Amino acid sequence: MSDDENNIDEQARELLRSAGLADEVEETGRKERGPSQASQLAALARERYELFMSEDGRPYGRKTDGPNVALPLRGKAGLRSQLARIYTDAHGGSVPSQSALADAMTVLEGVAGDADPRVPHLRVARDGTDIVVDLATADGACVVVTPAGWGRAARSPVLFRRSGAMKPLPAPTRDGDGLGKLRDLLNTDEEGFRLLVAWLVACFIPDLPHPILTFRGEQGTGKSYAAKMVIGIIDPSGAPKRTAPRDIKAWATQAFNSWALCLDNVSVVADWLSDALCRAVTGDGIVDRALYTDDDVVVLEFRRVLAMTTIDAGALAGDLAERLLTIELHLIPDSKRREEAELDAAYADAHASILASLFDLLSKVLKALPDVQLTERPRMADFARILAAVDQVQGWKTLDSYKKSAQEAVADVLDGEPFAQAVVALVDRAGPGGITCTTQQILDSVATPDKLPKKWPKDSTRAGGQLKRLAPALRTIGIEVDDSQRGPAPKRQRLYKLTATAERRSATASTASSVNGNQPLTCGDGVDASEGATASTPLTGMDAMDAEMDAGLLTASTLGTASDLREHPAMDAGDAMDAEMQPLSNPALCSVCHEPMDTSLGGTTHPIC
């Protein structure tokens, strides 16, 4: 159009405006310019992608004629960048503006909100009785594992999402004994290796909690490399090993974008991280403020496969310890140590074969699972059932190994809790009846260190909280905890009944510590020292075999009555005359004064007693 024509056109518009026809002017301008970039981008997206929201409120788009992979609307590998590329290709290299892309995304989010929500899975998903594993390749290929076998599919039957942290898995290939190749790359014993294989199989089953795989060993045992290799088998990543996150938000971002991840060289687990790890095992949801908003939130939901390497993670919380599966690694002699490049090459060559062998085993486990029933269900019962199926298929004993590993982890927790050790010692001294005390009376009775440790409870309220937290660990080592009882009115204080099981008493050979071993040892039935209870007499410094540790020190069954034993001199350890340690030829003892007596006279006490 010439300059003269432009001038004439502009004059015509001016005449229209002066006549009050501004709308006609704008319509004329739009027809000449065509649709805006934002309109074209939105039209491209609606034409080529299926738009929807996930159940956690995130907008996604799936290419209608492409892989069954959900692309987030925003982000480096999201729909926004794909639309920009498509627009540029269609307009001879013309690049859309940032404002046009932002406007288009706003419209597309509204379109996605009108669709029914869907669940995009990460790396693994269940499809009925089958397991689908995303290979994370550009063509959208996957592996489908069924109870009858496994095979590769060109397109996934379920919707997956991907993140920038993911790398492709190699196509599994049957090439010899893949598990044998994996065995050659690890320096654990056979029991630990079988437990690891069972854990790897369970990692491809998404709808169950997975214990945290913990590689433990001294320096030079190859913990970090073993963890990197094992995580890479399940979910390859550019950063398979991570340092401990600095806060809950950083942790949520890492966990949301990886199916499996490892925290490397953990020395101390902060309380918030311990709680976060436990929630990630069983299924977590973290609420965060939505980007660029003041009053909207997004929810990050995930259940993850976790690993950890440590020499000694310090005093772990009991609930975290119960969720660990510990594999001990042996020290590698210098003569057998291999260079990392050599290990990388061997691992890369074996990866496809290892996957094939794991999928073979997973298929057999899926077939066996419906017939597997557990007579006892430990913590992490779903995982235990997988182990039972592996044992049935392979003839192994991984479930027994796991139970033993869990007990050892809990025992390690109690070793790091001075208050727990003091409570255990108190219960072991109490005999078959155990103790029934308020938390204050327990604090008064246990052996208190001269310098209180950091976690030592400073009052009865904190002591009650500690007992509640330690209760699962105490039960694991054979000490039952019952806090359902209450003391007498008016205080109605909560009573804690702590009792050692018969197996624990047999194992520890606890000595007699009450006049009547068949009666429970109580601490005043909830009445504190201010009310005259004899239970307030502390036990600190007393030998477990001291004959003075009778019911008078702990029981309040007869308030205000002193024990007659206090009239007799204390006996040393050699005179304690515990029934479990004396030969059968020993004379009978008086039940009151504990001196030998003639059984031919009949009775159980001296006439003068």
PDB file of N, CA, C and O in Angstrom, residues 464 467-468 475 481-486 494-498:
ATOM      1  N   GLY A 464       6.581 -38.322  79.508  1.00  0.00           N
ATOM      2  CA  GLY A 464       5.468 -39.037  78.909  1.00  0.00           C
ATOM      3  C   GLY A 464       5.540 -39.026  77.399  1.00  0.00           C
ATOM      4  O   GLY A 464       5.272 -40.039  76.735  1.00  0.00           O
ATOM      5  N   LEU A 467       8.232 -41.515  76.325  1.00  0.00           N
ATOM      6  CA  LEU A 467       7.769 -42.897  76.436  1.00  0.00           C
ATOM      7  C   LEU A 467       6.828 -43.252  75.297  1.00  0.00           C
ATOM      8  O   LEU A 467       6.878 -44.351  74.745  1.00  0.00           O
ATOM      9  N   LYS A 468       5.971 -42.318  74.926  1.00  0.00           N
ATOM     10  CA  LYS A 468       5.044 -42.552  73.823  1.00  0.00           C
ATOM     11  C   LYS A 468       5.817 -42.761  72.530  1.00  0.00           C
ATOM     12  O   LYS A 468       5.504 -43.642  71.718  1.00  0.00           O
ATOM     13  N   ARG A 475       8.769 -52.102  72.415  1.00  0.00           N
ATOM     14  CA  ARG A 475       8.066 -53.359  72.124  1.00  0.00           C
ATOM     15  C   ARG A 475       8.916 -54.269  71.262  1.00  0.00           C
ATOM     16  O   ARG A 475       8.853 -55.496  71.386  1.00  0.00           O
ATOM     17  N   VAL A 481       4.412 -51.591  76.568  1.00  0.00           N
ATOM     18  CA  VAL A 481       4.079 -50.289  77.143  1.00  0.00           C
ATOM     19  C   VAL A 481       2.569 -50.097  77.065  1.00  0.00           C
ATOM     20  O   VAL A 481       1.981 -50.166  75.979  1.00  0.00           O
ATOM     21  N   ASP A 482       1.945 -49.862  78.204  1.00  0.00           N
ATOM     22  CA  ASP A 482       0.498 -49.647  78.276  1.00  0.00           C
ATOM     23  C   ASP A 482       0.237 -48.383  79.088  1.00  0.00           C
ATOM     24  O   ASP A 482       0.616 -48.294  80.249  1.00  0.00           O
ATOM     25  N   ASP A 483      -0.389 -47.385  78.446  1.00  0.00           N
ATOM     26  CA  ASP A 483      -0.668 -46.133  79.151  1.00  0.00           C
ATOM     27  C   ASP A 483      -2.166 -45.896  79.279  1.00  0.00           C
ATOM     28  O   ASP A 483      -2.622 -44.754  79.357  1.00  0.00           O
ATOM     29  N   SER A 484      -2.959 -46.959  79.305  1.00  0.00           N
ATOM     30  CA  SER A 484      -4.418 -46.825  79.340  1.00  0.00           C
ATOM     31  C   SER A 484      -4.971 -46.665  80.753  1.00  0.00           C
ATOM     32  O   SER A 484      -6.152 -46.356  80.917  1.00  0.00           O
ATOM     33  N   GLN A 485      -4.147 -46.865  81.775  1.00  0.00           N
ATOM     34  CA  GLN A 485      -4.651 -46.806  83.143  1.00  0.00           C
ATOM     35  C   GLN A 485      -4.517 -45.393  83.723  1.00  0.00           C
ATOM     36  O   GLN A 485      -3.701 -44.590  83.270  1.00  0.00           O
ATOM     37  N   ARG A 486      -5.348 -45.140  84.751  1.00  0.00           N
ATOM     38  CA  ARG A 486      -5.311 -43.867  85.457  1.00  0.00           C
ATOM     39  C   ARG A 486      -5.215 -44.116  86.948  1.00  0.00           C
ATOM     40  O   ARG A 486      -5.698 -45.129  87.459  1.00  0.00           O
ATOM     41  N   ARG A 494      -2.070 -40.235  84.644  1.00  0.00           N
ATOM     42  CA  ARG A 494      -1.875 -41.353  83.735  1.00  0.00           C
ATOM     43  C   ARG A 494      -0.779 -42.277  84.262  1.00  0.00           C
ATOM     44  O   ARG A 494       0.281 -41.817  84.702  1.00  0.00           O
ATOM     45  N   LEU A 495      -1.042 -43.575  84.214  1.00  0.00           N
ATOM     46  CA  LEU A 495      -0.076 -44.571  84.658  1.00  0.00           C
ATOM     47  C   LEU A 495       0.513 -45.293  83.454  1.00  0.00           C
ATOM     48  O   LEU A 495      -0.201 -45.601  82.496  1.00  0.00           O
ATOM     49  N   TYR A 496       1.785 -45.537  83.517  1.00  0.00           N
ATOM     50  CA  TYR A 496       2.479 -46.290  82.474  1.00  0.00           C
ATOM     51  C   TYR A 496       2.865 -47.656  83.032  1.00  0.00           C
ATOM     52  O   TYR A 496       3.618 -47.740  84.008  1.00  0.00           O
ATOM     53  N   LYS A 497       2.316 -48.696  82.426  1.00  0.00           N
ATOM     54  CA  LYS A 497       2.666 -50.056  82.826  1.00  0.00           C
ATOM     55  C   LYS A 497       3.703 -50.592  81.841  1.00  0.00           C
ATOM     56  O   LYS A 497       3.423 -50.741  80.643  1.00  0.00           O
ATOM     57  N   LEU A 498       4.888 -50.870  82.329  1.00  0.00           N
ATOM     58  CA  LEU A 498       5.996 -51.363  81.511  1.00  0.00           C
ATOM     59  C   LEU A 498       6.329 -52.779  81.973  1.00  0.00           C
ATOM     60  O   LEU A 498       6.682 -52.983  83.135  1.00  0.00           O
TER      61      LEU A 498
END
